[in-house]
């Protein structure tokens, strides 16, 4: 066959509907939920309802940003709820002068934030060290602080509720900038930065490469251990911030309750948002949309008279469906 008569055959990969559903299903579900509520739910189209739903998901999204990076490497972080508890216990001890006296309240608050988030970050780094240095499975390595972390927070506070009235600190959870809740601004900043890192930086590509094939990534020159150390430190950092937001909203710190169950909420948001739980693919924006979808499902059911127990079951069904769609998309 000559060049003039040779036919060019272009093989097209058949469209996988499950893969499309995994990528765009969350957006479709979110749009359908919004349309349903606009039609059937009273007072849905108000700023108050928007603020309620956004503030309900802020801490989940903040934690889930770090969780997305961890899962993208093929890992998991079960310690985030306990790190929130430690961060939430530390901060009041600083700005209420239990550790050492500080005359200027703004300095005290700034120092409290730095110390609390810094400790959470270091503990996240400890998780990464266990995983990278000793090759301990992530679910086991992070289980250490999942169990011990909350106990540490309880010992720090003697199991007592720490109440406070410090507007300079409470602004983190209750303040507004141009009418926008400050915690929403914090959430969006973290989402934008993490999304940029994943999509536009070499480090982001290294994260996805490790999740896709860790051994091949190491052979290609990627510093696998360093990348893992960083992503677990980032997860701890995000958990530390989320812990401060929670206690600022409640004007109190309870080591028994702060961050309780947050690891499951974060993993659910990541899964529903389309990030592969096996690693290799990640969507920070998808995580945000996943958290919003789960929250809106619950809000929709509760607003229309469905008991909260049923709403929780519906959330579980959504998570199972999201994971099943992912598996079908990969196997097809």
mmCIF file of C-alpha atoms in Angstrom:
data_model
loop_
_atom_site.group_PDB
_atom_site.id
_atom_site.type_symbol
_atom_site.label_atom_id
_atom_site.label_comp_id
_atom_site.label_asym_id
_atom_site.label_seq_id
_atom_site.Cartn_x
_atom_site.Cartn_y
_atom_site.Cartn_z
ATOM 1 C CA UNK A 1 0.000 0.000 0.000
ATOM 2 C CA UNK A 2 1.440 3.359 -1.066
ATOM 3 C CA UNK A 3 1.409 6.550 0.947
ATOM 4 C CA UNK A 4 -1.140 8.032 -1.448
ATOM 5 C CA UNK A 5 -3.589 5.201 -0.917
ATOM 6 C CA UNK A 6 -2.835 4.298 2.668
ATOM 7 C CA UNK A 7 -5.862 4.920 4.868
ATOM 8 C CA UNK A 8 -5.375 6.476 8.257
ATOM 9 C CA UNK A 9 -7.188 4.549 10.916
ATOM 10 C CA UNK A 10 -7.835 6.366 14.127
ATOM 11 C CA UNK A 11 -8.707 4.143 16.974
ATOM 12 C CA UNK A 12 -11.055 5.768 19.385
ATOM 13 C CA UNK A 13 -11.262 4.581 22.923
ATOM 14 C CA UNK A 14 -14.886 3.696 23.667
ATOM 15 C CA UNK A 15 -16.577 6.118 26.020
ATOM 16 C CA UNK A 16 -16.911 4.662 29.494
ATOM 17 C CA UNK A 17 -20.158 5.968 31.037
ATOM 18 C CA UNK A 18 -18.979 5.088 34.544
ATOM 19 C CA UNK A 19 -15.809 7.116 34.074
ATOM 20 C CA UNK A 20 -17.879 10.078 32.905
ATOM 21 C CA UNK A 21 -20.197 9.614 35.866
ATOM 22 C CA UNK A 22 -17.249 9.507 38.258
ATOM 23 C CA UNK A 23 -15.938 12.773 36.812
ATOM 24 C CA UNK A 24 -19.158 14.743 36.429
ATOM 25 C CA UNK A 25 -21.707 12.912 38.583
ATOM 26 C CA UNK A 26 -21.114 15.152 41.595
ATOM 27 C CA UNK A 27 -21.773 18.304 39.581
ATOM 28 C CA UNK A 28 -24.936 16.791 38.097
ATOM 29 C CA UNK A 29 -26.174 15.680 41.522
ATOM 30 C CA UNK A 30 -25.454 19.097 43.030
ATOM 31 C CA UNK A 31 -27.328 20.903 40.253
ATOM 32 C CA UNK A 32 -30.317 18.564 40.600
ATOM 33 C CA UNK A 33 -30.396 19.110 44.366
ATOM 34 C CA UNK A 34 -30.311 22.891 43.920
ATOM 35 C CA UNK A 35 -33.119 22.795 41.349
ATOM 36 C CA UNK A 36 -35.212 20.517 43.588
ATOM 37 C CA UNK A 37 -34.787 22.820 46.575
ATOM 38 C CA UNK A 38 -35.548 25.926 44.557
ATOM 39 C CA UNK A 39 -38.870 24.359 43.587
ATOM 40 C CA UNK A 40 -39.915 22.482 46.716
ATOM 41 C CA UNK A 41 -38.006 23.849 49.741
ATOM 42 C CA UNK A 42 -39.291 27.019 51.366
ATOM 43 C CA UNK A 43 -36.767 29.856 51.848
ATOM 44 C CA UNK A 44 -34.000 27.926 50.104
ATOM 45 C CA UNK A 45 -32.999 30.812 47.829
ATOM 46 C CA UNK A 46 -31.821 33.077 50.652
ATOM 47 C CA UNK A 47 -28.416 34.251 51.819
ATOM 48 C CA UNK A 48 -29.128 32.796 55.238
ATOM 49 C CA UNK A 49 -29.608 29.300 53.801
ATOM 50 C CA UNK A 50 -26.466 29.691 51.701
ATOM 51 C CA UNK A 51 -24.455 30.756 54.754
ATOM 52 C CA UNK A 52 -25.823 27.878 56.829
ATOM 53 C CA UNK A 53 -24.864 25.268 54.253
ATOM 54 C CA UNK A 54 -21.453 26.790 53.578
ATOM 55 C CA UNK A 55 -20.521 27.070 57.252
ATOM 56 C CA UNK A 56 -21.699 23.491 57.843
ATOM 57 C CA UNK A 57 -19.153 22.171 55.336
ATOM 58 C CA UNK A 58 -16.240 24.540 55.964
ATOM 59 C CA UNK A 59 -14.370 22.436 58.511
ATOM 60 C CA UNK A 60 -15.060 19.255 56.520
ATOM 61 C CA UNK A 61 -13.652 20.813 53.346
ATOM 62 C CA UNK A 62 -10.620 22.245 55.140
ATOM 63 C CA UNK A 63 -9.736 18.799 56.487
ATOM 64 C CA UNK A 64 -10.681 17.126 53.198
ATOM 65 C CA UNK A 65 -8.206 19.310 51.268
ATOM 66 C CA UNK A 66 -5.326 17.675 53.129
ATOM 67 C CA UNK A 67 -7.046 14.299 52.943
ATOM 68 C CA UNK A 68 -7.308 14.598 49.149
ATOM 69 C CA UNK A 69 -3.547 15.035 48.829
ATOM 70 C CA UNK A 70 -2.916 12.076 51.117
ATOM 71 C CA UNK A 71 -5.354 9.815 49.269
ATOM 72 C CA UNK A 72 -3.897 10.914 45.924
ATOM 73 C CA UNK A 73 -0.606 9.302 46.995
ATOM 74 C CA UNK A 74 -2.448 6.068 47.758
ATOM 75 C CA UNK A 75 -2.575 6.729 51.514
ATOM 76 C CA UNK A 76 -5.154 7.553 54.176
ATOM 77 C CA UNK A 77 -5.123 9.703 57.313
ATOM 78 C CA UNK A 78 -7.305 8.527 60.195
ATOM 79 C CA UNK A 79 -5.714 10.919 62.687
ATOM 80 C CA UNK A 80 -7.211 14.214 61.462
ATOM 81 C CA UNK A 81 -10.043 14.293 64.017
ATOM 82 C CA UNK A 82 -7.629 13.749 66.898
ATOM 83 C CA UNK A 83 -5.250 16.406 65.536
ATOM 84 C CA UNK A 84 -8.194 18.825 65.484
ATOM 85 C CA UNK A 85 -8.773 17.974 69.145
ATOM 86 C CA UNK A 86 -5.125 18.638 70.043
ATOM 87 C CA UNK A 87 -5.090 21.931 68.143
ATOM 88 C CA UNK A 88 -8.364 22.972 69.741
ATOM 89 C CA UNK A 89 -7.044 22.129 73.206
ATOM 90 C CA UNK A 90 -3.735 23.964 72.773
ATOM 91 C CA UNK A 91 -4.989 27.307 71.487
ATOM 92 C CA UNK A 92 -7.059 28.343 74.552
ATOM 93 C CA UNK A 93 -4.218 27.315 76.834
ATOM 94 C CA UNK A 94 -2.083 29.944 75.094
ATOM 95 C CA UNK A 95 -4.433 32.895 74.619
ATOM 96 C CA UNK A 96 -5.968 32.431 78.088
ATOM 97 C CA UNK A 97 -2.432 32.566 79.541
ATOM 98 C CA UNK A 98 -2.448 29.091 81.052
ATOM 99 C CA UNK A 99 0.989 28.306 79.674
ATOM 100 C CA UNK A 100 2.622 31.710 80.119
ATOM 101 C CA UNK A 101 1.314 35.259 80.546
ATOM 102 C CA UNK A 102 0.985 37.422 77.433
ATOM 103 C CA UNK A 103 -0.088 41.032 77.854
ATOM 104 C CA UNK A 104 -1.245 41.815 74.307
ATOM 105 C CA UNK A 105 -4.353 39.819 73.315
ATOM 106 C CA UNK A 106 -3.560 40.051 69.600
ATOM 107 C CA UNK A 107 -0.086 38.650 70.202
ATOM 108 C CA UNK A 108 -1.572 35.942 72.400
ATOM 109 C CA UNK A 109 -4.078 34.942 69.711
ATOM 110 C CA UNK A 110 -1.428 34.961 66.977
ATOM 111 C CA UNK A 111 0.882 32.839 69.119
ATOM 112 C CA UNK A 112 -1.967 30.452 69.952
ATOM 113 C CA UNK A 113 -2.722 29.932 66.270
ATOM 114 C CA UNK A 114 0.937 29.397 65.371
ATOM 115 C CA UNK A 115 1.561 26.928 68.198
ATOM 116 C CA UNK A 116 -1.678 24.971 67.736
ATOM 117 C CA UNK A 117 -1.398 24.646 63.959
ATOM 118 C CA UNK A 118 2.363 24.077 64.207
ATOM 119 C CA UNK A 119 1.941 21.155 66.597
ATOM 120 C CA UNK A 120 -0.770 19.614 64.392
ATOM 121 C CA UNK A 121 1.551 19.976 61.392
ATOM 122 C CA UNK A 122 4.422 18.304 63.236
ATOM 123 C CA UNK A 123 2.154 15.433 64.246
ATOM 124 C CA UNK A 124 1.107 15.075 60.620
ATOM 125 C CA UNK A 125 4.797 14.986 59.751
ATOM 126 C CA UNK A 126 5.189 12.233 62.352
ATOM 127 C CA UNK A 127 2.541 10.215 60.490
ATOM 128 C CA UNK A 128 4.454 10.709 57.262
ATOM 129 C CA UNK A 129 7.715 9.704 58.941
ATOM 130 C CA UNK A 130 6.234 6.416 60.147
ATOM 131 C CA UNK A 131 4.942 5.688 56.661
ATOM 132 C CA UNK A 132 7.974 6.840 54.661
ATOM 133 C CA UNK A 133 10.770 5.696 56.995
ATOM 134 C CA UNK A 134 9.396 2.400 58.257
ATOM 135 C CA UNK A 135 7.035 1.603 55.370
ATOM 136 C CA UNK A 136 4.116 1.116 57.763
ATOM 137 C CA UNK A 137 0.756 0.976 56.044
ATOM 138 C CA UNK A 138 -0.920 4.412 56.263
ATOM 139 C CA UNK A 139 -4.081 3.056 57.890
ATOM 140 C CA UNK A 140 -1.954 1.551 60.704
ATOM 141 C CA UNK A 141 0.464 4.469 61.049
ATOM 142 C CA UNK A 142 -2.287 7.084 61.349
ATOM 143 C CA UNK A 143 -4.286 4.820 63.650
ATOM 144 C CA UNK A 144 -1.628 5.527 66.296
ATOM 145 C CA UNK A 145 -2.633 9.182 66.633
ATOM 146 C CA UNK A 146 -6.273 8.388 65.933
ATOM 147 C CA UNK A 147 -6.223 6.516 69.240
ATOM 148 C CA UNK A 148 -3.564 8.394 71.208
ATOM 149 C CA UNK A 149 -4.163 11.916 69.897
ATOM 150 C CA UNK A 150 -7.525 12.479 71.550
ATOM 151 C CA UNK A 151 -6.139 10.990 74.760
ATOM 152 C CA UNK A 152 -3.286 13.513 74.625
ATOM 153 C CA UNK A 153 -5.785 16.365 74.214
ATOM 154 C CA UNK A 154 -7.814 15.076 77.162
ATOM 155 C CA UNK A 155 -4.724 14.869 79.361
ATOM 156 C CA UNK A 156 -3.729 18.407 78.357
ATOM 157 C CA UNK A 157 -7.109 19.750 79.492
ATOM 158 C CA UNK A 158 -7.716 17.269 82.328
ATOM 159 C CA UNK A 159 -10.836 16.291 80.416
ATOM 160 C CA UNK A 160 -12.390 19.671 81.227
ATOM 161 C CA UNK A 161 -14.371 21.941 78.915
ATOM 162 C CA UNK A 162 -12.452 25.145 78.144
ATOM 163 C CA UNK A 163 -14.846 28.045 77.660
ATOM 164 C CA UNK A 164 -13.739 31.495 76.578
ATOM 165 C CA UNK A 165 -14.948 34.847 75.351
ATOM 166 C CA UNK A 166 -12.165 36.257 73.225
ATOM 167 C CA UNK A 167 -13.594 38.090 70.182
ATOM 168 C CA UNK A 168 -10.141 38.447 68.637
ATOM 169 C CA UNK A 169 -9.898 34.659 68.422
ATOM 170 C CA UNK A 170 -13.576 33.910 67.847
ATOM 171 C CA UNK A 171 -13.382 35.963 64.644
ATOM 172 C CA UNK A 172 -11.870 32.856 63.014
ATOM 173 C CA UNK A 173 -15.194 31.071 63.253
ATOM 174 C CA UNK A 174 -17.755 33.839 63.707
ATOM 175 C CA UNK A 175 -16.283 36.870 61.941
ATOM 176 C CA UNK A 176 -17.221 38.220 58.534
ATOM 177 C CA UNK A 177 -15.326 40.099 55.839
ATOM 178 C CA UNK A 178 -17.557 42.094 53.507
ATOM 179 C CA UNK A 179 -20.458 39.950 54.678
ATOM 180 C CA UNK A 180 -18.666 36.665 53.895
ATOM 181 C CA UNK A 181 -17.973 34.346 56.863
ATOM 182 C CA UNK A 182 -14.247 34.357 57.543
ATOM 183 C CA UNK A 183 -14.160 30.567 57.801
ATOM 184 C CA UNK A 184 -15.547 30.372 54.249
ATOM 185 C CA UNK A 185 -12.721 32.619 53.058
ATOM 186 C CA UNK A 186 -10.160 30.381 54.780
ATOM 187 C CA UNK A 187 -11.750 27.327 53.152
ATOM 188 C CA UNK A 188 -11.734 28.853 49.671
ATOM 189 C CA UNK A 189 -8.113 30.012 49.985
ATOM 190 C CA UNK A 190 -6.991 26.496 50.908
ATOM 191 C CA UNK A 191 -9.049 24.974 48.083
ATOM 192 C CA UNK A 192 -7.605 27.362 45.507
ATOM 193 C CA UNK A 193 -4.004 26.835 46.647
ATOM 194 C CA UNK A 194 -4.336 23.040 46.750
ATOM 195 C CA UNK A 195 -6.084 22.919 43.362
ATOM 196 C CA UNK A 196 -3.294 25.027 41.852
ATOM 197 C CA UNK A 197 -0.635 22.759 43.372
ATOM 198 C CA UNK A 198 -2.264 19.613 41.981
ATOM 199 C CA UNK A 199 -2.871 21.016 38.485
ATOM 200 C CA UNK A 200 0.027 23.362 37.853
ATOM 201 C CA UNK A 201 3.091 22.282 39.809
ATOM 202 C CA UNK A 202 5.707 19.559 39.546
ATOM 203 C CA UNK A 203 4.964 18.607 43.139
ATOM 204 C CA UNK A 204 1.319 18.024 42.235
ATOM 205 C CA UNK A 205 2.295 15.757 39.363
ATOM 206 C CA UNK A 206 4.618 13.866 41.684
ATOM 207 C CA UNK A 207 1.767 13.260 44.122
ATOM 208 C CA UNK A 208 -0.385 11.761 41.372
ATOM 209 C CA UNK A 209 2.514 9.725 39.992
ATOM 210 C CA UNK A 210 3.191 8.160 43.392
ATOM 211 C CA UNK A 211 -0.469 7.281 43.791
ATOM 212 C CA UNK A 212 -0.544 5.769 40.325
ATOM 213 C CA UNK A 213 2.613 3.666 40.680
ATOM 214 C CA UNK A 214 4.880 4.284 43.650
ATOM 215 C CA UNK A 215 7.650 1.921 42.576
ATOM 216 C CA UNK A 216 7.868 3.380 39.070
ATOM 217 C CA UNK A 217 7.861 6.899 40.530
ATOM 218 C CA UNK A 218 10.854 6.059 42.708
ATOM 219 C CA UNK A 219 12.731 4.571 39.770
ATOM 220 C CA UNK A 220 12.024 7.707 37.720
ATOM 221 C CA UNK A 221 13.755 9.902 40.288
ATOM 222 C CA UNK A 222 10.822 11.209 42.346
ATOM 223 C CA UNK A 223 11.684 11.633 46.044
ATOM 224 C CA UNK A 224 8.779 9.484 47.206
ATOM 225 C CA UNK A 225 9.596 9.729 50.915
ATOM 226 C CA UNK A 226 9.844 13.516 50.875
ATOM 227 C CA UNK A 227 6.569 13.867 48.995
ATOM 228 C CA UNK A 228 4.802 11.659 51.520
ATOM 229 C CA UNK A 229 6.276 13.612 54.415
ATOM 230 C CA UNK A 230 4.953 16.836 52.931
ATOM 231 C CA UNK A 231 1.415 15.614 52.153
ATOM 232 C CA UNK A 232 0.922 14.200 55.664
ATOM 233 C CA UNK A 233 2.289 17.415 57.155
ATOM 234 C CA UNK A 234 -0.199 19.360 55.024
ATOM 235 C CA UNK A 235 -2.979 17.080 56.255
ATOM 236 C CA UNK A 236 -1.973 17.865 59.833
ATOM 237 C CA UNK A 237 -1.822 21.576 59.016
ATOM 238 C CA UNK A 238 -5.364 21.523 57.613
ATOM 239 C CA UNK A 239 -6.637 19.565 60.624
ATOM 240 C CA UNK A 240 -5.024 22.112 62.930
ATOM 241 C CA UNK A 241 -6.790 24.996 61.212
ATOM 242 C CA UNK A 242 -10.111 23.141 61.255
ATOM 243 C CA UNK A 243 -9.764 22.533 64.988
ATOM 244 C CA UNK A 244 -9.377 26.272 65.608
ATOM 245 C CA UNK A 245 -12.422 27.065 63.471
ATOM 246 C CA UNK A 246 -14.559 24.592 65.435
ATOM 247 C CA UNK A 247 -13.666 25.933 68.875
ATOM 248 C CA UNK A 248 -14.000 29.521 67.653
ATOM 249 C CA UNK A 249 -17.559 28.786 66.493
ATOM 250 C CA UNK A 250 -18.487 27.093 69.770
ATOM 251 C CA UNK A 251 -16.605 29.550 72.009
ATOM 252 C CA UNK A 252 -15.394 26.469 73.825
ATOM 253 C CA UNK A 253 -12.948 23.605 73.449
ATOM 254 C CA UNK A 254 -13.996 20.077 74.370
ATOM 255 C CA UNK A 255 -11.238 17.536 73.769
ATOM 256 C CA UNK A 256 -13.831 14.769 73.847
ATOM 257 C CA UNK A 257 -15.863 16.154 70.943
ATOM 258 C CA UNK A 258 -13.742 18.427 68.715
ATOM 259 C CA UNK A 259 -13.104 16.634 65.431
ATOM 260 C CA UNK A 260 -15.016 13.524 66.464
ATOM 261 C CA UNK A 261 -15.786 11.515 63.302
ATOM 262 C CA UNK A 262 -14.194 14.159 61.072
ATOM 263 C CA UNK A 263 -11.909 11.627 59.383
ATOM 264 C CA UNK A 264 -14.963 9.805 58.018
ATOM 265 C CA UNK A 265 -16.628 13.013 56.820
ATOM 266 C CA UNK A 266 -13.442 14.078 55.048
ATOM 267 C CA UNK A 267 -12.935 10.707 53.364
ATOM 268 C CA UNK A 268 -16.589 10.749 52.270
ATOM 269 C CA UNK A 269 -16.191 14.188 50.679
ATOM 270 C CA UNK A 270 -13.070 13.030 48.846
ATOM 271 C CA UNK A 271 -14.756 9.857 47.567
ATOM 272 C CA UNK A 272 -17.942 11.565 46.428
ATOM 273 C CA UNK A 273 -15.861 14.301 44.802
ATOM 274 C CA UNK A 274 -14.298 11.834 42.375
ATOM 275 C CA UNK A 275 -10.804 11.341 43.800
ATOM 276 C CA UNK A 276 -9.757 7.713 43.432
ATOM 277 C CA UNK A 277 -9.396 6.143 46.882
ATOM 278 C CA UNK A 278 -6.637 3.965 45.437
ATOM 279 C CA UNK A 279 -4.615 7.053 44.475
ATOM 280 C CA UNK A 280 -3.316 8.446 41.202
ATOM 281 C CA UNK A 281 -6.105 10.911 40.526
ATOM 282 C CA UNK A 282 -7.299 13.846 42.593
ATOM 283 C CA UNK A 283 -9.755 16.717 42.338
ATOM 284 C CA UNK A 284 -9.705 19.400 45.013
ATOM 285 C CA UNK A 285 -12.674 21.175 43.432
ATOM 286 C CA UNK A 286 -14.410 17.794 43.305
ATOM 287 C CA UNK A 287 -13.794 17.400 47.042
ATOM 288 C CA UNK A 288 -15.432 20.772 47.664
ATOM 289 C CA UNK A 289 -18.403 19.792 45.500
ATOM 290 C CA UNK A 290 -18.560 16.389 47.181
ATOM 291 C CA UNK A 291 -18.794 17.949 50.636
ATOM 292 C CA UNK A 292 -21.443 20.388 49.415
ATOM 293 C CA UNK A 293 -23.438 17.549 47.832
ATOM 294 C CA UNK A 294 -23.432 15.462 51.001
ATOM 295 C CA UNK A 295 -24.419 18.495 53.076
ATOM 296 C CA UNK A 296 -27.164 19.503 50.647
ATOM 297 C CA UNK A 297 -28.610 15.975 50.624
ATOM 298 C CA UNK A 298 -28.894 16.115 54.388
ATOM 299 C CA UNK A 299 -30.305 19.637 54.346
ATOM 300 C CA UNK A 300 -32.853 18.709 51.676
ATOM 301 C CA UNK A 301 -34.103 15.695 53.602
ATOM 302 C CA UNK A 302 -34.288 17.531 56.920
ATOM 303 C CA UNK A 303 -35.978 20.572 55.367
ATOM 304 C CA UNK A 304 -38.635 18.296 53.904
ATOM 305 C CA UNK A 305 -39.429 16.512 57.140
ATOM 306 C CA UNK A 306 -37.232 13.426 56.796
ATOM 307 C CA UNK A 307 -35.670 12.283 60.125
ATOM 308 C CA UNK A 308 -31.937 12.803 60.594
ATOM 309 C CA UNK A 309 -31.386 9.052 60.941
ATOM 310 C CA UNK A 310 -32.742 8.561 57.412
ATOM 311 C CA UNK A 311 -30.563 11.429 56.175
ATOM 312 C CA UNK A 312 -27.474 9.688 57.565
ATOM 313 C CA UNK A 313 -28.441 6.465 55.793
ATOM 314 C CA UNK A 314 -28.847 8.443 52.556
ATOM 315 C CA UNK A 315 -25.353 9.850 52.992
ATOM 316 C CA UNK A 316 -23.972 6.336 53.429
ATOM 317 C CA UNK A 317 -25.730 5.180 50.264
ATOM 318 C CA UNK A 318 -24.236 8.096 48.319
ATOM 319 C CA UNK A 319 -20.736 7.187 49.497
ATOM 320 C CA UNK A 320 -21.176 3.528 48.553
ATOM 321 C CA UNK A 321 -22.526 4.528 45.140
ATOM 322 C CA UNK A 322 -19.587 6.897 44.548
ATOM 323 C CA UNK A 323 -17.017 4.204 45.357
ATOM 324 C CA UNK A 324 -18.874 1.648 43.183
ATOM 325 C CA UNK A 325 -18.929 4.045 40.226
ATOM 326 C CA UNK A 326 -15.183 4.613 40.636
ATOM 327 C CA UNK A 327 -14.513 0.889 40.594
ATOM 328 C CA UNK A 328 -16.676 0.387 37.516
ATOM 329 C CA UNK A 329 -14.930 3.246 35.758
ATOM 330 C CA UNK A 330 -11.501 1.730 36.400
ATOM 331 C CA UNK A 331 -12.442 -1.824 35.440
ATOM 332 C CA UNK A 332 -14.309 -1.005 32.218
#
